[in-house]
mmCIF file of C-alpha atoms in Angstrom:
data_model
loop_
_atom_site.group_PDB
_atom_site.id
_atom_site.type_symbol
_atom_site.label_atom_id
_atom_site.label_comp_id
_atom_site.label_asym_id
_atom_site.label_seq_id
_atom_site.Cartn_x
_atom_site.Cartn_y
_atom_site.Cartn_z
ATOM 1 C CA MET A 1 5.482 -30.033 -21.130
ATOM 2 C CA PRO A 2 6.256 -29.907 -17.468
ATOM 3 C CA PRO A 3 6.523 -26.587 -15.725
ATOM 4 C CA LEU A 4 9.852 -24.934 -15.217
ATOM 5 C CA LEU A 5 9.051 -24.296 -11.478
ATOM 6 C CA SER A 6 6.686 -26.563 -9.510
ATOM 7 C CA VAL A 7 5.853 -25.659 -5.922
ATOM 8 C CA ARG A 8 3.829 -28.288 -3.813
ATOM 9 C CA ASP A 9 2.554 -27.889 -0.250
ATOM 10 C CA LEU A 10 5.266 -25.301 0.590
ATOM 11 C CA SER A 11 5.211 -24.182 4.323
ATOM 12 C CA VAL A 12 7.620 -21.937 6.014
ATOM 13 C CA VAL A 13 7.602 -21.685 9.911
ATOM 14 C CA PHE A 14 9.683 -19.260 11.937
ATOM 15 C CA PRO A 15 10.298 -20.037 15.654
ATOM 16 C CA THR A 16 9.819 -17.189 17.923
ATOM 17 C CA ARG A 17 9.719 -16.339 21.696
ATOM 18 C CA ARG A 18 5.887 -16.126 21.507
ATOM 19 C CA GLY A 19 5.507 -19.352 19.447
ATOM 20 C CA PRO A 20 5.836 -20.557 15.865
ATOM 21 C CA VAL A 21 4.843 -18.135 13.002
ATOM 22 C CA ARG A 22 3.493 -19.886 10.001
ATOM 23 C CA ALA A 23 4.463 -17.436 7.450
ATOM 24 C CA VAL A 24 3.517 -19.635 4.468
ATOM 25 C CA ASP A 25 1.101 -22.485 4.792
ATOM 26 C CA GLY A 26 0.551 -25.138 2.162
ATOM 27 C CA LEU A 27 1.266 -23.202 -0.929
ATOM 28 C CA SER A 28 1.325 -24.654 -4.355
ATOM 29 C CA PHE A 29 1.804 -23.195 -7.787
ATOM 30 C CA ASP A 30 3.589 -23.753 -11.243
ATOM 31 C CA VAL A 31 5.498 -21.357 -13.442
ATOM 32 C CA PRO A 32 5.818 -22.422 -17.155
ATOM 33 C CA ARG A 33 8.813 -21.598 -19.413
ATOM 34 C CA GLY A 34 8.134 -18.207 -20.781
ATOM 35 C CA GLY A 35 5.216 -17.416 -18.458
ATOM 36 C CA THR A 36 4.921 -14.975 -15.761
ATOM 37 C CA LEU A 37 3.150 -15.745 -12.392
ATOM 38 C CA GLY A 38 2.148 -12.646 -10.389
ATOM 39 C CA ILE A 39 1.800 -13.064 -6.716
ATOM 40 C CA VAL A 40 -0.143 -10.451 -4.842
ATOM 41 C CA GLY A 41 -1.362 -9.499 -1.514
ATOM 42 C CA GLU A 42 -0.974 -7.082 1.385
ATOM 43 C CA SER A 43 2.195 -6.705 3.298
ATOM 44 C CA GLY A 44 2.636 -9.648 5.483
ATOM 45 C CA SER A 45 0.630 -12.169 3.278
ATOM 46 C CA GLY A 46 3.861 -14.348 2.691
ATOM 47 C CA LYS A 47 4.838 -13.219 -0.831
ATOM 48 C CA SER A 48 8.564 -12.405 -0.074
ATOM 49 C CA VAL A 49 8.763 -15.320 2.253
ATOM 50 C CA THR A 50 7.653 -17.567 -0.601
ATOM 51 C CA SER A 51 10.409 -16.282 -2.936
ATOM 52 C CA MET A 52 13.087 -16.653 -0.301
ATOM 53 C CA ALA A 53 12.019 -20.258 0.277
ATOM 54 C CA VAL A 54 12.114 -21.024 -3.481
ATOM 55 C CA MET A 55 15.734 -19.568 -3.477
ATOM 56 C CA GLY A 56 16.639 -21.515 -0.361
ATOM 57 C CA LEU A 57 17.711 -18.468 1.440
ATOM 58 C CA HIS A 58 15.882 -18.892 4.811
ATOM 59 C CA THR A 59 18.092 -19.639 7.700
ATOM 60 C CA GLY A 60 16.557 -20.584 11.104
ATOM 61 C CA ALA A 61 13.182 -21.407 9.533
ATOM 62 C CA GLU A 62 11.484 -24.726 9.145
ATOM 63 C CA VAL A 63 10.886 -25.193 5.501
ATOM 64 C CA SER A 64 8.789 -28.098 4.089
ATOM 65 C CA GLY A 65 7.084 -29.188 1.039
ATOM 66 C CA SER A 66 8.467 -29.507 -2.503
ATOM 67 C CA VAL A 67 10.246 -26.997 -4.807
ATOM 68 C CA VAL A 68 11.144 -28.498 -8.175
ATOM 69 C CA LEU A 69 13.076 -26.420 -10.812
ATOM 70 C CA ASP A 70 13.363 -28.152 -14.241
ATOM 71 C CA GLY A 71 12.977 -31.480 -12.703
ATOM 72 C CA GLN A 72 15.438 -31.029 -9.849
ATOM 73 C CA GLU A 73 14.195 -31.034 -6.216
ATOM 74 C CA LEU A 74 15.684 -28.074 -4.431
ATOM 75 C CA THR A 75 14.673 -28.569 -0.768
ATOM 76 C CA ARG A 76 17.010 -31.617 -0.487
ATOM 77 C CA LEU A 77 20.057 -29.898 -1.754
ATOM 78 C CA ARG A 78 22.958 -28.793 0.331
ATOM 79 C CA GLU A 79 24.031 -25.123 0.580
ATOM 80 C CA ARG A 80 26.892 -25.622 -1.890
ATOM 81 C CA GLU A 81 24.602 -27.305 -4.387
ATOM 82 C CA LEU A 82 22.119 -24.433 -4.082
ATOM 83 C CA ASN A 83 24.991 -21.976 -4.459
ATOM 84 C CA ARG A 84 25.572 -23.341 -7.888
ATOM 85 C CA LEU A 85 22.013 -22.826 -8.973
ATOM 86 C CA ARG A 86 21.493 -19.421 -7.528
ATOM 87 C CA GLY A 87 22.550 -16.778 -10.174
ATOM 88 C CA ARG A 88 23.010 -19.529 -12.692
ATOM 89 C CA ARG A 89 19.639 -21.285 -13.045
ATOM 90 C CA MET A 90 17.467 -19.056 -10.972
ATOM 91 C CA ALA A 91 18.081 -15.451 -10.005
ATOM 92 C CA MET A 92 16.303 -12.778 -7.874
ATOM 93 C CA VAL A 93 15.783 -9.138 -7.982
ATOM 94 C CA PHE A 94 15.345 -7.734 -4.524
ATOM 95 C CA GLN A 95 13.137 -4.875 -3.371
ATOM 96 C CA ASP A 96 15.781 -2.380 -2.459
ATOM 97 C CA PRO A 97 18.676 -2.101 -5.047
ATOM 98 C CA LEU A 98 20.716 0.267 -2.996
ATOM 99 C CA SER A 99 20.963 -1.983 -0.019
ATOM 100 C CA SER A 100 21.539 -5.070 -2.318
ATOM 101 C CA LEU A 101 24.468 -3.491 -4.120
ATOM 102 C CA HIS A 102 27.844 -3.234 -2.236
ATOM 103 C CA PRO A 103 28.866 0.541 -1.850
ATOM 104 C CA TYR A 104 32.553 -0.101 -2.127
ATOM 105 C CA TYR A 105 32.736 -1.894 -5.469
ATOM 106 C CA THR A 106 31.727 -0.490 -8.927
ATOM 107 C CA VAL A 107 28.599 -1.994 -10.452
ATOM 108 C CA GLY A 108 30.693 -3.427 -13.164
ATOM 109 C CA GLU A 109 32.876 -5.385 -10.684
ATOM 110 C CA GLN A 110 29.592 -6.767 -8.926
ATOM 111 C CA ILE A 111 28.076 -7.955 -12.117
ATOM 112 C CA ALA A 112 31.309 -9.447 -13.373
ATOM 113 C CA GLU A 113 31.850 -11.426 -10.097
ATOM 114 C CA HIS A 114 28.588 -13.316 -10.815
ATOM 115 C CA HIS A 115 29.902 -14.373 -14.296
ATOM 116 C CA ARG A 116 33.394 -15.425 -12.954
ATOM 117 C CA VAL A 117 31.864 -17.412 -10.080
ATOM 118 C CA HIS A 118 29.452 -19.472 -12.248
ATOM 119 C CA PHE A 119 31.543 -19.828 -15.459
ATOM 120 C CA GLY A 120 35.183 -19.521 -14.045
ATOM 121 C CA SER A 121 35.762 -16.805 -16.763
ATOM 122 C CA ARG A 122 38.821 -14.429 -16.611
ATOM 123 C CA ARG A 123 38.570 -10.958 -15.156
ATOM 124 C CA ARG A 124 38.633 -9.292 -18.547
ATOM 125 C CA VAL A 125 36.035 -11.582 -20.082
ATOM 126 C CA ALA A 126 33.591 -11.208 -17.169
ATOM 127 C CA ARG A 127 34.173 -7.309 -17.330
ATOM 128 C CA GLU A 128 33.116 -7.307 -20.933
ATOM 129 C CA ARG A 129 30.062 -9.376 -20.154
ATOM 130 C CA ALA A 130 29.100 -6.936 -17.394
ATOM 131 C CA VAL A 131 29.342 -4.127 -19.855
ATOM 132 C CA GLU A 132 27.174 -6.040 -22.387
ATOM 133 C CA ALA A 133 24.605 -6.756 -19.627
ATOM 134 C CA LEU A 134 24.388 -3.075 -18.786
ATOM 135 C CA ALA A 135 23.795 -2.261 -22.468
ATOM 136 C CA GLU A 136 21.134 -5.069 -22.565
ATOM 137 C CA VAL A 137 19.056 -3.381 -19.750
ATOM 138 C CA GLY A 138 19.263 0.048 -21.419
ATOM 139 C CA ILE A 139 21.970 1.999 -19.357
ATOM 140 C CA PRO A 140 23.520 4.607 -21.611
ATOM 141 C CA GLU A 141 27.282 4.510 -22.035
ATOM 142 C CA PRO A 142 27.615 1.158 -20.325
ATOM 143 C CA ARG A 143 31.342 0.979 -20.489
ATOM 144 C CA ARG A 144 31.778 4.335 -18.527
ATOM 145 C CA ARG A 145 29.060 3.535 -16.071
ATOM 146 C CA ALA A 146 30.427 0.058 -15.287
ATOM 147 C CA GLY A 147 33.108 1.847 -13.568
ATOM 148 C CA GLU A 148 30.832 3.882 -11.413
ATOM 149 C CA TYR A 149 29.440 3.094 -7.835
ATOM 150 C CA PRO A 150 25.894 2.461 -6.938
ATOM 151 C CA HIS A 151 25.373 5.909 -5.233
ATOM 152 C CA GLN A 152 26.065 7.460 -8.660
ATOM 153 C CA PHE A 153 22.893 5.871 -10.153
ATOM 154 C CA SER A 154 19.348 7.022 -9.906
ATOM 155 C CA GLY A 155 16.755 4.638 -8.365
ATOM 156 C CA GLY A 156 15.486 3.308 -11.762
ATOM 157 C CA MET A 157 19.036 2.874 -13.049
ATOM 158 C CA ARG A 158 19.980 0.781 -9.889
ATOM 159 C CA GLN A 159 17.095 -1.370 -10.454
ATOM 160 C CA ARG A 160 18.290 -1.967 -13.979
ATOM 161 C CA VAL A 161 21.711 -2.871 -12.588
ATOM 162 C CA MET A 162 20.072 -5.332 -10.371
ATOM 163 C CA ILE A 163 18.296 -6.881 -13.374
ATOM 164 C CA ALA A 164 21.546 -7.037 -15.268
ATOM 165 C CA THR A 165 23.194 -8.748 -12.311
ATOM 166 C CA ALA A 166 20.331 -11.222 -12.198
ATOM 167 C CA LEU A 167 20.413 -11.976 -15.932
ATOM 168 C CA VAL A 168 24.177 -11.871 -16.656
ATOM 169 C CA CYS A 169 24.409 -15.686 -16.309
ATOM 170 C CA GLU A 170 21.315 -16.196 -18.396
ATOM 171 C CA PRO A 171 19.140 -18.015 -15.639
ATOM 172 C CA ASP A 172 15.951 -19.935 -16.535
ATOM 173 C CA LEU A 173 13.930 -18.560 -13.675
ATOM 174 C CA LEU A 174 13.874 -14.897 -12.469
ATOM 175 C CA ILE A 175 12.180 -13.926 -9.275
ATOM 176 C CA ALA A 176 11.475 -10.223 -9.074
ATOM 177 C CA ASP A 177 10.387 -9.098 -5.731
ATOM 178 C CA GLU A 178 8.679 -5.606 -5.821
ATOM 179 C CA PRO A 179 10.867 -4.545 -8.645
ATOM 180 C CA THR A 180 9.070 -1.176 -8.967
ATOM 181 C CA THR A 181 8.795 -0.254 -5.490
ATOM 182 C CA ALA A 182 9.444 3.621 -4.898
ATOM 183 C CA LEU A 183 9.781 4.301 -8.609
ATOM 184 C CA ASP A 184 7.734 6.847 -10.510
ATOM 185 C CA VAL A 185 5.248 5.558 -12.992
ATOM 186 C CA THR A 186 7.474 6.398 -15.979
ATOM 187 C CA VAL A 187 10.508 4.450 -14.634
ATOM 188 C CA GLN A 188 8.061 1.719 -13.434
ATOM 189 C CA ALA A 189 6.675 1.215 -16.964
ATOM 190 C CA GLN A 190 10.392 1.002 -18.331
ATOM 191 C CA ILE A 191 11.352 -1.582 -15.792
ATOM 192 C CA LEU A 192 8.274 -3.627 -16.675
ATOM 193 C CA ASP A 193 8.851 -3.300 -20.271
ATOM 194 C CA LEU A 194 12.531 -4.320 -19.775
ATOM 195 C CA ILE A 195 11.365 -7.596 -17.908
ATOM 196 C CA ALA A 196 8.997 -8.533 -20.557
ATOM 197 C CA ARG A 197 11.590 -7.807 -23.401
ATOM 198 C CA VAL A 198 14.094 -10.100 -21.786
ATOM 199 C CA GLN A 199 11.527 -12.659 -21.065
ATOM 200 C CA GLN A 200 10.527 -12.772 -24.663
ATOM 201 C CA ASP A 201 14.024 -12.805 -25.911
ATOM 202 C CA ARG A 202 15.267 -15.655 -23.616
ATOM 203 C CA GLY A 203 12.077 -17.657 -22.689
ATOM 204 C CA LEU A 204 12.390 -16.798 -18.948
ATOM 205 C CA GLY A 205 10.034 -18.078 -16.425
ATOM 206 C CA VAL A 206 9.269 -15.197 -14.177
ATOM 207 C CA VAL A 207 7.689 -14.848 -10.692
ATOM 208 C CA LEU A 208 6.686 -11.190 -10.069
ATOM 209 C CA ILE A 209 5.747 -10.456 -6.473
ATOM 210 C CA THR A 210 4.005 -7.114 -5.824
ATOM 211 C CA HIS A 211 1.063 -5.504 -4.024
ATOM 212 C CA ASP A 212 0.226 -3.402 -7.017
ATOM 213 C CA LEU A 213 -2.465 -4.936 -9.151
ATOM 214 C CA GLY A 214 -1.805 -2.436 -11.934
ATOM 215 C CA VAL A 215 1.595 -3.979 -12.345
ATOM 216 C CA VAL A 216 0.083 -7.641 -12.447
ATOM 217 C CA ALA A 217 -2.366 -6.468 -15.075
ATOM 218 C CA ARG A 218 0.518 -5.231 -17.232
ATOM 219 C CA VAL A 219 2.780 -8.156 -17.337
ATOM 220 C CA ALA A 220 1.425 -11.348 -15.641
ATOM 221 C CA HIS A 221 -0.208 -14.302 -17.229
ATOM 222 C CA GLU A 222 -1.405 -16.068 -14.261
ATOM 223 C CA VAL A 223 -2.224 -14.475 -10.824
ATOM 224 C CA LEU A 224 -1.909 -16.021 -7.373
ATOM 225 C CA VAL A 225 -3.527 -14.058 -4.466
ATOM 226 C CA MET A 226 -2.217 -14.608 -0.957
ATOM 227 C CA TYR A 227 -3.732 -13.776 2.293
ATOM 228 C CA GLY A 228 -2.241 -14.796 5.724
ATOM 229 C CA GLY A 229 0.228 -17.115 4.235
ATOM 230 C CA ARG A 230 -2.111 -19.183 2.185
ATOM 231 C CA ALA A 231 -3.440 -19.087 -1.430
ATOM 232 C CA VAL A 232 -6.933 -17.768 -1.539
ATOM 233 C CA GLU A 233 -7.406 -17.418 -5.390
ATOM 234 C CA GLN A 234 -5.605 -18.396 -8.537
ATOM 235 C CA ALA A 235 -6.511 -17.583 -12.144
ATOM 236 C CA PRO A 236 -5.359 -16.306 -15.539
ATOM 237 C CA VAL A 237 -5.093 -12.474 -15.226
ATOM 238 C CA ASP A 238 -8.008 -11.682 -17.490
ATOM 239 C CA ALA A 239 -10.365 -13.974 -15.758
ATOM 240 C CA LEU A 240 -9.286 -12.638 -12.218
ATOM 241 C CA PHE A 241 -9.710 -9.043 -13.189
ATOM 242 C CA ALA A 242 -13.027 -9.724 -14.904
ATOM 243 C CA ALA A 243 -14.664 -11.906 -12.334
ATOM 244 C CA PRO A 244 -12.873 -12.134 -8.918
ATOM 245 C CA ALA A 245 -14.366 -15.028 -6.876
ATOM 246 C CA HIS A 246 -12.856 -14.318 -3.468
ATOM 247 C CA PRO A 247 -14.031 -11.362 -1.478
ATOM 248 C CA TYR A 248 -10.489 -10.492 -0.643
ATOM 249 C CA THR A 249 -9.518 -10.186 -4.211
ATOM 250 C CA GLN A 250 -12.595 -8.052 -4.833
ATOM 251 C CA GLY A 251 -11.442 -5.846 -1.985
ATOM 252 C CA LEU A 252 -8.073 -5.380 -3.588
ATOM 253 C CA LEU A 253 -9.623 -4.502 -6.962
ATOM 254 C CA ASP A 254 -12.062 -2.145 -5.290
ATOM 255 C CA SER A 255 -9.375 -0.400 -3.338
ATOM 256 C CA LEU A 256 -7.769 0.744 -6.772
ATOM 257 C CA PRO A 257 -8.640 4.387 -8.005
ATOM 258 C CA ARG A 258 -10.858 4.524 -11.051
ATOM 259 C CA LEU A 259 -10.553 7.075 -13.788
ATOM 260 C CA ASP A 260 -14.370 7.256 -13.980
ATOM 261 C CA ASP A 261 -14.821 8.217 -10.370
ATOM 262 C CA PRO A 262 -15.336 11.823 -9.267
ATOM 263 C CA ALA A 263 -12.170 13.645 -8.260
ATOM 264 C CA ASP A 264 -13.225 13.663 -4.503
ATOM 265 C CA THR A 265 -14.181 10.007 -4.270
ATOM 266 C CA PRO A 266 -12.276 8.406 -1.353
ATOM 267 C CA LEU A 267 -10.380 5.175 -1.913
ATOM 268 C CA ARG A 268 -12.304 2.092 -0.730
ATOM 269 C CA ALA A 269 -9.988 0.363 1.887
ATOM 270 C CA ILE A 270 -10.593 -3.168 3.207
ATOM 271 C CA PRO A 271 -11.770 -2.647 6.843
ATOM 272 C CA GLY A 272 -9.600 -4.346 9.653
ATOM 273 C CA SER A 273 -6.170 -5.620 9.626
ATOM 274 C CA PRO A 274 -4.297 -8.688 8.405
ATOM 275 C CA PRO A 275 -4.487 -11.713 10.636
ATOM 276 C CA SER A 276 -1.900 -12.725 13.266
ATOM 277 C CA LEU A 277 0.200 -15.603 12.104
ATOM 278 C CA LEU A 278 1.016 -16.509 15.766
ATOM 279 C CA ALA A 279 -2.503 -17.657 16.506
ATOM 280 C CA PRO A 280 -4.380 -18.285 13.229
ATOM 281 C CA ALA A 281 -8.145 -18.641 13.590
ATOM 282 C CA PRO A 282 -9.848 -21.819 13.080
ATOM 283 C CA GLY A 283 -11.997 -20.803 10.124
ATOM 284 C CA CYS A 284 -11.218 -18.409 7.108
ATOM 285 C CA ALA A 285 -8.451 -16.026 7.815
ATOM 286 C CA PHE A 286 -10.310 -13.240 6.015
ATOM 287 C CA ALA A 287 -13.646 -13.814 7.971
ATOM 288 C CA PRO A 288 -13.182 -10.988 10.442
ATOM 289 C CA ARG A 289 -12.892 -8.522 7.507
ATOM 290 C CA CYS A 290 -15.325 -10.091 5.117
ATOM 291 C CA ALA A 291 -18.816 -8.576 4.567
ATOM 292 C CA ARG A 292 -20.060 -11.916 3.309
ATOM 293 C CA ALA A 293 -18.851 -14.061 6.298
ATOM 294 C CA ARG A 294 -21.217 -16.534 7.811
ATOM 295 C CA ASP A 295 -20.880 -18.911 10.850
ATOM 296 C CA ARG A 296 -19.274 -21.636 8.637
ATOM 297 C CA CYS A 297 -16.575 -19.159 7.615
ATOM 298 C CA ARG A 298 -15.538 -18.632 11.107
ATOM 299 C CA GLU A 299 -15.636 -22.278 12.153
ATOM 300 C CA GLU A 300 -14.328 -24.010 9.057
ATOM 301 C CA ARG A 301 -11.134 -23.220 7.168
ATOM 302 C CA PRO A 302 -11.737 -23.250 3.375
ATOM 303 C CA VAL A 303 -9.538 -25.183 0.872
ATOM 304 C CA LEU A 304 -8.547 -24.087 -2.634
ATOM 305 C CA SER A 305 -11.240 -25.671 -4.787
ATOM 306 C CA GLY A 306 -13.627 -24.847 -7.735
ATOM 307 C CA PRO A 307 -12.850 -24.868 -11.464
ATOM 308 C CA ALA A 308 -9.270 -26.052 -12.292
ATOM 309 C CA ASP A 309 -8.525 -22.886 -14.102
ATOM 310 C CA HIS A 310 -9.806 -20.646 -11.308
ATOM 311 C CA PRO A 311 -9.701 -22.268 -7.818
ATOM 312 C CA THR A 312 -10.710 -20.195 -4.706
ATOM 313 C CA ALA A 313 -10.378 -20.851 -0.975
ATOM 314 C CA CYS A 314 -13.861 -19.476 -0.036
ATOM 315 C CA HIS A 315 -16.988 -21.297 1.196
ATOM 316 C CA PHE A 316 -19.225 -18.845 -0.774
ATOM 317 C CA PRO A 317 -17.199 -17.728 -3.871
ATOM 318 C CA ALA A 318 -18.701 -15.331 -6.425
ATOM 319 C CA TYR A 319 -17.995 -16.932 -9.695
ATOM 320 C CA GLU A 320 -19.086 -14.827 -12.719
ATOM 321 C CA GLY A 321 -20.194 -12.233 -10.236
ATOM 322 C CA VAL A 322 -22.931 -14.243 -8.551
ATOM 323 C CA ALA A 323 -22.523 -15.429 -5.050
ATOM 324 C CA SER A 324 -23.084 -19.237 -4.760
#
């Protein structure tokens, strides 16, 4: 069965006064129906830029490559054609729900607007569908709360409203960009369980963008690790956590706190800083921060290669924990 979403050789370049910034460089991945792809990496690695490119939301950027949703190429569509797909076939949950919701309209009105735009439904019908959507995402007293404003909701409840807004038109693809940022762990777990439940009920394809590997381990089926705008490793979630092949992935895992560490054990940080995307190095972007780097790493850029189910962009990957 062909994937729901297929991205091939995606590149996003922003023109600046100091020169072009290649925020995403030759990225490829698939998302199957009912599957969850977790995209992880530090801030500035290109995760959110990738999601915006899939949705066709970049203005003033040069976007190249192929983005195919259910057999339809999106990069060649006009804005009006994309508007018919956004919210209907593909939807996005943004990082900050408070800035994504309009403060002057009730949450019910904002959810209902999506239904009216895409289905041409009457105001009363759309309003009822908005109430149903709020109930589906676990908001108590949905009819009353549909008449309230975003500032009257807690952070976790606002995130539920954003998910209800994204799902009210029953899209095939959901992109969740840091959906649990700034939420406490209890609310975070509720939001993740909510996404997983809706996915199971509807067969959604989900792209989950996060810097939190704990979130990825909980809900993702496949993991794509990004660094400096490029993919450096991709594998099923169990394989990646059991045997990370790229030193950057290993560094991300090592930086997580462990329950078996003594209480005063400091967190293991990756030394150095992410690379400049204005003047990318000729070799591996991670080489300046990598303890395993050799001359070849600094001179020759690695390509994503290796086993088909676990490719890695590293000249000296450590498959099964043994350096080659």
